[in-house]
Short mmCIF file of C-alpha atoms and ligand atoms in Angstrom, two decimals:
data_model
loop_
_atom_site.label_atom_id
_atom_site.label_comp_id
_atom_site.label_asym_id
_atom_site.label_seq_id
_atom_site.Cartn_x
_atom_site.Cartn_y
_atom_site.Cartn_z
CA MET A 170 51.15 83.06 97.56
CA GLU A 171 53.24 82.79 94.26
CA THR A 172 51.08 85.77 92.86
CA ASN A 173 52.08 87.85 95.99
CA ILE A 174 55.87 86.97 95.74
CA LEU A 175 55.72 87.97 91.98
CA SER A 176 53.80 91.21 92.73
CA ASP A 177 56.35 92.13 95.55
CA LEU A 178 59.25 91.50 93.12
CA ALA A 179 57.56 93.74 90.45
CA VAL A 180 57.04 96.56 93.08
CA LYS A 181 60.69 96.18 94.03
CA ALA A 182 61.98 96.19 90.58
CA HIS A 183 59.80 99.31 89.84
CA SER A 184 61.19 101.19 92.80
CA LEU A 185 64.80 100.19 91.82
CA ASP A 186 64.11 101.45 88.37
CA ALA A 187 62.83 104.80 89.92
CA ILE A 188 65.74 105.20 92.05
CA SER A 189 68.22 104.37 89.27
CA ALA A 190 66.36 106.99 87.11
CA SER A 191 66.71 109.68 89.76
CA LEU A 192 70.51 109.00 90.01
CA ASP A 193 70.86 109.00 86.27
CA ARG A 194 69.26 112.45 86.43
CA ARG A 195 71.44 113.57 89.37
CA LEU A 196 74.64 112.43 87.58
CA LYS A 197 73.71 114.15 84.29
CA ARG A 198 73.10 117.51 85.96
CA ILE A 199 76.80 117.52 86.92
CA ASP A 200 79.20 119.65 84.79
CA TRP A 201 81.68 116.84 84.00
CA SER A 202 83.99 119.07 82.20
CA PHE A 203 84.40 121.06 85.40
CA SER A 204 84.73 124.32 83.46
CA GLN A 205 84.00 126.25 86.66
CA ARG A 206 86.58 124.39 88.66
CA SER A 207 88.37 126.31 91.33
CA LYS A 208 92.30 125.95 91.77
CA ALA A 209 93.20 122.25 92.42
CA ALA A 210 94.56 121.43 95.93
CA ALA A 211 98.45 121.57 95.83
CA ILE A 212 98.38 117.76 96.78
CA GLU A 213 97.09 116.97 93.26
CA GLY A 214 100.27 118.43 91.65
CA ILE A 215 103.09 116.75 93.84
CA HIS A 216 104.21 114.70 90.92
CA PRO A 217 103.32 114.38 87.14
CA TYR A 218 101.28 111.40 86.20
CA PRO A 219 99.88 110.73 82.61
CA ALA A 220 96.01 110.69 82.25
CA LYS A 221 95.39 111.32 86.02
CA PHE A 222 92.08 112.24 87.23
CA ILE A 223 91.30 115.74 88.34
CA GLY A 224 90.02 115.30 91.95
CA ASP A 225 86.69 116.68 90.83
CA ILE A 226 85.89 113.50 88.95
CA PRO A 227 85.97 110.90 91.97
CA ARG A 228 84.73 113.69 94.25
CA ALA A 229 81.62 114.13 92.10
CA PHE A 230 80.79 110.32 92.34
CA ILE A 231 81.48 110.15 95.98
CA ASP A 232 79.07 113.16 96.69
CA ALA A 233 76.38 112.11 94.27
CA LEU A 234 76.03 108.34 95.09
CA PRO A 235 74.35 106.88 98.10
CA ILE A 236 77.42 104.75 99.08
CA PRO A 237 76.34 101.75 101.29
CA PRO A 238 77.50 102.66 104.88
CA GLY A 239 80.61 100.96 106.36
CA THR A 240 82.19 100.30 103.06
CA ALA A 241 85.44 101.26 101.35
CA VAL A 242 86.10 102.86 98.03
CA LEU A 243 88.25 100.88 95.54
CA ASP A 244 90.20 101.99 92.56
CA PRO A 245 91.57 98.80 90.74
CA PHE A 246 93.90 101.08 88.56
CA CYS A 247 94.59 103.73 90.98
CA GLY A 248 97.56 105.45 89.27
CA SER A 249 98.59 108.40 91.31
CA GLY A 250 95.96 107.81 93.92
CA THR A 251 93.53 110.56 93.10
CA THR A 252 90.37 108.38 93.96
CA LEU A 253 92.06 107.30 97.25
CA MET A 254 92.74 110.85 98.29
CA GLU A 255 89.26 112.04 97.45
CA ALA A 256 87.94 109.08 99.62
CA GLN A 257 89.97 110.31 102.37
CA ARG A 258 88.73 113.81 102.01
CA ALA A 259 85.30 112.38 102.33
CA GLY A 260 86.21 110.40 105.44
CA LEU A 261 86.12 107.01 103.67
CA PRO A 262 88.55 104.17 103.87
CA SER A 263 89.98 103.05 100.52
CA VAL A 264 92.04 100.55 98.54
CA GLY A 265 94.08 101.02 95.36
CA ILE A 266 95.76 98.68 92.99
CA ASP A 267 98.43 99.56 90.54
CA LEU A 268 101.24 97.73 88.79
CA ASN A 269 103.42 100.64 88.38
CA PRO A 270 105.66 101.24 91.40
CA ILE A 271 105.91 105.08 90.76
CA ALA A 272 102.11 105.28 90.79
CA CYS A 273 101.97 103.31 94.12
CA LEU A 274 104.72 105.62 95.60
CA ILE A 275 102.77 108.65 94.68
CA ALA A 276 99.47 107.27 95.92
CA ARG A 277 101.12 106.30 99.31
CA VAL A 278 102.59 109.69 99.79
CA LYS A 279 99.37 111.32 98.93
CA THR A 280 97.41 109.47 101.48
CA ALA A 281 99.91 108.78 104.27
CA PRO A 282 100.66 111.15 107.27
CA LEU A 283 103.91 113.20 106.75
CA PRO A 284 106.45 111.78 109.35
CA GLU A 285 107.66 114.61 111.61
CA GLY A 286 111.00 116.31 110.87
CA PHE A 287 110.99 115.98 107.14
CA ALA A 288 112.54 119.29 106.44
CA ASP A 289 115.49 118.55 108.50
CA ILE A 290 115.94 115.15 107.04
CA VAL A 291 115.93 116.75 103.69
CA GLN A 292 118.67 119.08 104.52
CA GLN A 293 120.76 116.23 106.26
CA ILE A 294 120.41 114.18 103.09
CA ILE A 295 121.46 117.12 100.66
CA SER A 296 124.57 117.93 102.75
CA LYS A 297 125.79 114.21 102.92
CA ALA A 298 124.95 113.84 99.10
CA ARG A 299 126.94 116.90 98.32
CA ASN A 300 130.14 115.39 99.81
CA ILE A 301 129.89 112.37 97.59
CA HIS A 302 132.36 113.02 94.83
CA SER A 303 132.41 109.59 93.03
CA LEU A 304 130.17 106.62 92.63
CA PRO A 305 130.27 103.55 90.52
CA PRO A 306 128.25 104.17 87.25
CA PRO A 307 124.62 103.14 87.82
CA ASP A 308 123.62 100.01 86.12
CA ILE A 309 120.93 101.58 83.89
CA PRO A 310 120.63 100.98 80.24
CA ASN A 311 121.54 103.95 78.02
CA ILE A 312 122.11 106.15 81.09
CA ASN A 313 124.75 108.41 79.36
CA HIS A 314 122.25 109.44 76.62
CA TRP A 315 119.75 110.69 79.20
CA PHE A 316 121.79 112.03 82.13
CA LYS A 317 125.09 113.81 81.98
CA PRO A 318 127.79 112.31 84.33
CA GLU A 319 127.73 115.16 86.91
CA ILE A 320 123.96 114.81 87.13
CA GLN A 321 124.28 110.99 87.45
CA LEU A 322 126.65 111.59 90.42
CA ALA A 323 124.17 114.06 92.16
CA VAL A 324 120.95 111.81 91.62
CA GLY A 325 122.97 108.69 92.60
CA ALA A 326 124.32 110.48 95.76
CA LEU A 327 120.87 111.48 96.68
CA ALA A 328 119.25 108.08 95.95
CA GLN A 329 122.01 106.22 97.93
CA THR A 330 121.78 108.51 100.96
CA MET A 331 118.04 108.39 101.32
CA ALA A 332 118.23 104.69 101.16
CA GLU A 333 120.17 104.55 104.45
CA PRO A 334 118.23 102.78 107.24
CA ALA A 335 118.18 105.96 109.36
CA TYR A 336 115.93 107.58 106.92
CA ALA A 337 113.54 104.69 106.44
CA SER A 338 110.51 106.54 107.89
CA TRP A 339 110.79 109.16 105.29
CA LEU A 340 111.71 107.10 102.41
CA ASP A 341 108.57 107.42 100.35
CA GLN A 342 108.31 111.22 100.65
CA LEU A 343 112.02 111.63 99.84
CA ARG A 344 111.77 109.18 96.77
CA ALA A 345 108.57 110.97 95.54
CA ALA A 346 110.51 114.50 95.76
CA LEU A 347 113.45 112.87 93.83
CA SER A 348 111.38 111.19 91.25
CA SER A 349 109.35 114.39 90.63
CA ILE A 350 112.59 116.19 89.37
CA LEU A 351 114.17 113.43 87.42
CA VAL A 352 112.91 114.47 83.96
CA ARG A 353 113.90 118.19 84.50
CA VAL A 354 117.38 117.17 85.54
CA SER A 355 117.84 114.73 82.69
CA ASN A 356 118.46 115.44 78.91
CA GLN A 357 114.91 114.50 78.06
CA ASP A 358 113.16 117.57 76.50
CA SER A 359 109.95 117.16 78.68
CA ASP A 360 107.70 114.71 80.22
CA THR A 361 105.77 114.37 77.06
CA ARG A 362 108.66 114.45 74.60
CA TYR A 363 111.19 111.72 74.44
CA ALA A 364 114.06 113.52 72.77
CA ALA A 365 117.48 114.37 74.14
CA ILE A 366 118.32 118.02 74.24
CA GLU A 367 121.10 120.03 75.62
CA LYS A 368 120.02 121.57 79.02
CA LYS A 369 121.91 123.93 81.36
CA VAL A 370 121.36 121.96 84.43
CA ALA A 371 124.65 121.40 86.68
CA ARG A 372 125.37 119.11 89.62
CA GLY A 373 124.40 121.80 92.17
CA ASP A 374 121.09 122.51 90.49
CA VAL A 375 120.02 118.83 91.35
CA PHE A 376 120.21 119.52 95.04
CA ASP A 377 118.51 122.88 94.61
CA MET A 378 115.74 121.29 92.74
CA PHE A 379 115.49 118.40 95.10
CA ALA A 380 115.27 120.78 98.13
CA THR A 381 112.52 122.92 96.18
CA ALA A 382 110.56 119.75 95.39
CA ALA A 383 110.86 118.49 98.89
CA ALA A 384 109.63 121.80 100.26
CA ARG A 385 106.74 121.87 97.89
CA LEU A 386 105.72 118.32 98.75
CA GLU A 387 105.88 119.05 102.49
CA ARG A 388 103.61 122.19 102.12
CA ALA A 389 101.13 120.16 99.87
CA LEU A 390 100.91 117.37 102.61
CA LEU A 391 100.40 119.87 105.37
CA GLU A 392 97.60 121.66 103.46
CA ARG A 393 95.59 118.40 103.65
CA LEU A 394 93.00 119.74 106.13
CA TRP A 395 91.15 116.48 106.37
CA GLY A 396 91.52 113.28 108.34
CA LEU A 397 93.46 110.34 106.89
CA PRO A 398 91.27 107.16 107.08
CA THR A 399 93.06 103.98 105.85
CA ALA A 400 94.08 104.11 102.29
CA SER A 401 96.08 100.97 101.23
CA VAL A 402 97.82 100.69 98.08
CA LEU A 403 98.54 97.29 96.48
CA GLU A 404 101.46 97.15 93.98
CA ALA A 405 100.27 94.46 91.89
CA ASN A 406 98.75 93.21 88.62
CA THR A 407 95.01 93.86 89.26
CA LEU A 408 94.18 90.61 87.20
CA GLU A 409 96.20 88.49 89.80
CA VAL A 410 94.69 90.19 93.07
CA GLN A 411 92.72 87.95 95.24
CA PRO A 412 89.47 89.31 96.68
CA SER A 413 90.89 88.49 100.25
CA GLU A 414 93.63 91.08 99.57
CA ILE A 415 91.15 93.88 99.38
CA GLY A 416 90.27 93.13 103.04
CA MET A 417 86.99 95.17 103.19
CA GLY A 418 83.61 95.32 101.65
CA VAL A 419 83.45 97.72 98.81
CA GLY A 420 80.68 100.23 98.25
CA LEU A 421 82.10 102.35 95.39
CA VAL A 422 84.51 101.61 92.73
CA VAL A 423 85.77 104.69 90.70
CA THR A 424 88.44 104.03 88.23
CA SER A 425 89.77 105.00 84.79
CA PRO A 426 91.32 102.00 83.49
CA PRO A 427 94.25 101.59 81.08
CA TYR A 428 93.06 101.02 77.59
CA PRO A 429 94.45 99.79 74.31
CA ASN A 430 97.20 101.62 72.42
CA ALA A 431 96.74 104.82 74.44
CA TYR A 432 99.18 105.84 77.18
CA GLU A 433 102.38 104.12 78.31
CA TYR A 434 102.65 104.56 82.01
CA TRP A 435 105.80 102.29 82.07
CA LEU A 436 107.67 104.32 79.48
CA TYR A 437 106.64 107.74 81.04
CA HIS A 438 108.35 106.46 84.33
CA LYS A 439 110.86 104.26 82.88
CA TYR A 440 114.01 106.21 84.15
CA ARG A 441 112.20 107.05 87.41
CA MET A 442 111.88 103.15 88.01
CA TRP A 443 115.39 102.59 86.96
CA TRP A 444 116.82 105.28 89.41
CA LEU A 445 114.57 103.89 92.22
CA GLY A 446 115.66 100.28 91.76
CA PHE A 447 112.56 98.99 89.93
CA ASP A 448 112.42 97.12 86.68
CA PRO A 449 110.36 98.95 84.05
CA ILE A 450 110.53 96.12 81.72
CA SER A 451 108.59 93.66 83.84
CA VAL A 452 106.10 96.57 84.35
CA LYS A 453 105.70 96.89 80.70
CA GLU A 454 105.08 93.18 80.14
CA LYS A 455 101.99 93.28 82.47
CA GLU A 456 100.73 96.84 81.47
CA ILE A 457 97.31 96.62 80.13
CA GLY A 458 97.07 98.52 76.75
CA ALA A 459 100.57 99.63 76.47
CA ARG A 460 101.19 100.78 72.94
CA ALA A 461 104.27 98.62 72.61
CA HIS A 462 102.09 95.55 72.87
CA PHE A 463 100.19 96.53 69.60
CA PHE A 464 103.31 96.68 67.46
CA LYS A 465 104.99 93.47 68.35
CA LYS A 466 104.96 90.14 66.45
CA ASN A 467 102.04 88.76 68.20
CA PRO A 468 100.26 92.09 68.90
CA HIS A 469 97.61 92.53 71.54
CA THR A 470 94.06 92.99 70.25
CA ALA A 471 90.75 94.54 71.36
CA ASP A 472 89.59 91.06 72.26
CA LEU A 473 92.38 90.66 74.76
CA PHE A 474 91.19 94.04 76.37
CA VAL A 475 87.74 92.44 76.68
CA HIS A 476 89.30 89.38 78.42
CA GLN A 477 91.28 91.68 80.67
CA MET A 478 88.35 93.70 81.68
CA LYS A 479 86.47 90.62 82.51
CA GLY A 480 89.29 89.69 84.88
CA ALA A 481 89.03 93.14 86.53
CA PHE A 482 85.20 92.85 86.75
CA GLU A 483 85.47 89.44 88.36
CA LEU A 484 87.46 90.89 91.19
CA ILE A 485 85.11 93.99 91.46
CA ASP A 486 82.11 91.74 91.66
CA ASN A 487 83.68 89.56 94.31
CA VAL A 488 84.31 92.62 96.76
CA LEU A 489 81.43 94.85 95.80
CA VAL A 490 78.54 94.80 98.31
CA LYS A 491 74.97 94.76 97.43
CA GLY A 492 73.84 98.39 96.40
CA GLY A 493 77.51 99.30 95.70
CA PHE A 494 78.27 101.33 92.66
CA VAL A 495 80.93 100.94 89.99
CA CYS A 496 81.96 104.06 88.00
CA PHE A 497 84.32 103.79 84.90
CA VAL A 498 85.78 106.74 82.96
CA VAL A 499 87.18 105.43 79.64
CA GLY A 500 88.37 106.90 76.37
CA ARG A 501 88.25 105.39 72.84
CA SER A 502 91.18 103.70 71.28
CA LYS A 503 92.49 103.63 67.71
CA ILE A 504 94.14 100.33 66.84
CA HIS A 505 95.92 100.13 63.40
CA GLY A 506 93.30 102.59 62.08
CA GLN A 507 90.38 101.14 63.63
CA ILE A 508 88.37 103.03 66.41
CA ILE A 509 87.56 100.90 69.44
CA ASN A 510 84.67 101.95 71.62
CA ASN A 511 86.00 101.02 75.05
CA GLY A 512 82.88 102.21 76.62
CA ASN A 513 80.77 99.67 74.93
CA ILE A 514 83.33 97.07 75.96
CA ILE A 515 83.07 97.99 79.60
CA HIS A 516 79.33 98.22 79.49
CA GLN A 517 79.16 94.77 77.99
CA VAL A 518 81.51 93.02 80.44
CA ALA A 519 79.85 94.73 83.32
CA THR A 520 76.29 93.81 82.45
CA GLU A 521 77.24 90.27 81.66
CA ILE A 522 78.24 89.73 85.32
CA GLY A 523 74.93 91.22 86.43
CA LEU A 524 75.67 94.83 87.35
CA GLU A 525 72.72 97.08 86.49
CA PRO A 526 73.50 100.16 84.31
CA VAL A 527 72.59 103.37 86.14
CA SER A 528 74.00 106.09 83.74
CA ARG A 529 76.07 106.47 80.81
CA PHE A 530 77.23 109.78 79.05
CA GLU A 531 80.25 111.52 77.34
CA ARG A 532 82.56 113.95 79.16
CA VAL A 533 84.61 116.49 77.13
CA ILE A 534 88.19 116.12 78.01
CA SER A 535 89.74 119.60 78.73
CA ALA A 536 91.80 120.90 75.97
CA THR A 537 94.47 121.88 78.38
CA ARG A 538 94.95 118.45 79.73
CA LYS A 539 98.32 117.30 78.22
CA SER A 540 98.08 113.97 76.55
CA PHE A 541 101.47 113.20 75.19
CA ASN A 542 100.44 110.37 72.86
CA LEU A 543 96.69 110.49 72.19
CA SER A 544 96.91 112.94 69.20
CA HIS A 545 97.29 109.96 67.00
CA ALA A 546 93.71 108.87 68.02
CA ASN A 547 92.11 112.35 68.00
CA ILE A 548 90.31 111.56 71.35
CA LYS A 549 88.41 114.48 72.65
CA THR A 550 85.68 112.88 74.89
CA GLU A 551 85.63 109.90 77.21
CA THR A 552 82.69 107.82 78.41
CA ILE A 553 81.45 107.73 81.94
CA ILE A 554 79.51 104.49 82.77
CA VAL A 555 77.93 103.99 86.21
CA LEU A 556 76.56 100.68 87.33
CA GLN A 557 74.97 99.20 90.53
CA LYS A 558 74.98 95.66 92.20
CA ASN A 559 71.38 94.99 93.04
C1 SAM B 262 94.26 105.91 83.62
S1 SAM B 262 95.55 105.36 84.57
C2 SAM B 262 94.94 105.84 86.18
C3 SAM B 262 95.20 107.20 86.65
C4 SAM B 262 94.57 107.50 87.96
N1 SAM B 262 92.98 107.70 87.85
C5 SAM B 262 95.06 108.79 88.54
O1 SAM B 262 94.31 109.66 88.99
O2 SAM B 262 96.25 108.91 88.69
C6 SAM B 262 95.60 103.64 84.46
C7 SAM B 262 96.52 102.95 85.44
O3 SAM B 262 96.44 101.51 85.14
C8 SAM B 262 97.65 101.01 85.52
N2 SAM B 262 97.79 99.66 85.04
C9 SAM B 262 97.91 99.19 83.81
N3 SAM B 262 97.89 97.84 83.68
C10 SAM B 262 97.62 97.42 84.88
C11 SAM B 262 97.50 96.13 85.49
N4 SAM B 262 97.67 94.96 84.75
N5 SAM B 262 97.25 96.06 87.00
C12 SAM B 262 97.25 97.21 87.66
N6 SAM B 262 97.39 98.37 87.16
C13 SAM B 262 97.49 98.46 85.72
C14 SAM B 262 98.65 101.98 84.96
O4 SAM B 262 99.94 101.75 85.62
C15 SAM B 262 98.00 103.24 85.24
O5 SAM B 262 98.50 103.86 86.36
#
């Protein structure tokens, strides 16, 4: 009897190994640099976001892996919601978590239906805002350094008008359009360069740029020729989310986590957050990997990152169904001169909780992808790790 059970287990283990080997081959046949990539859907470009996925990455995982039926896709660090959007495109429900309210705003807009009458509402808001000729100065630190007084007036008038209760149904889309132009109308040189320069932008330009951004957003949302299954976005610290908040069994996790001393999402969106009434400083405090944490008195370390990833995997393991897959895309870090292989950290943490490795390989990061502060680490590839719960 015991021998029978043991030999059954051996047969099972052998067939699991064979399935896993064939998935490994399938994944490695994909061109992960997507050099032949066709033009991205307009929806991918509605708002800048640092280190965002190209849609091809989550799409390739969704297409290649046998996702257990009736399950959802989870991205525990969803940023601008690329994974959620690709899940929708494939007809799957999804859940995303991100700390950054601008990330959550973009992710919601990309995955929600566009409420009717958007174009008319935009025109109404612009005409009302044009008639506002004075406002109390916004309570935003260092505002005069980054925004000329006439620009402050125009942005403030738009933000205040769209917050009126009558526009509540369109608020996310309106805010996303406004947020998308804020760096261009500010004195900041560009999204990736934090220097104040003289720009020829006047008050009227703000309204014109907002109208253009809103029209572009509307076109991009209407171009989504796929259904919109549920995509819920939790604005939270992933390390504090309870499994019950996910609300569905998860069959696929696709994510690129924040990693030490690399990007600073809070800084990139700092003034967007101030203008929309959020507090960037509290976001910074909880942001995993933010560079600022590595230069303070009690600096963050690679060990802390291991601990943080253990927290993220605890949540993942709790909600992942048997047979479900976990796909991480992660780069290397350089902390005070020392290169940290985050891929090894993810692999170690994931296998410690019992996930089985399916595949692991490097992906070349496109030279055209703007990385505004990774030059210090000379990062040219990132690691893709795929695991399964057996
Ligand atoms: C590499 S980005 C994800 C980009 C995303 N794949 C996309 O396509 O836009 C990592 C994300 O982790 C988020 N993040 C950092 N610390 C977090 C935390 N403690 N809880 C939740 N999200 C966090 C950042 O705000 C950032 O959006």
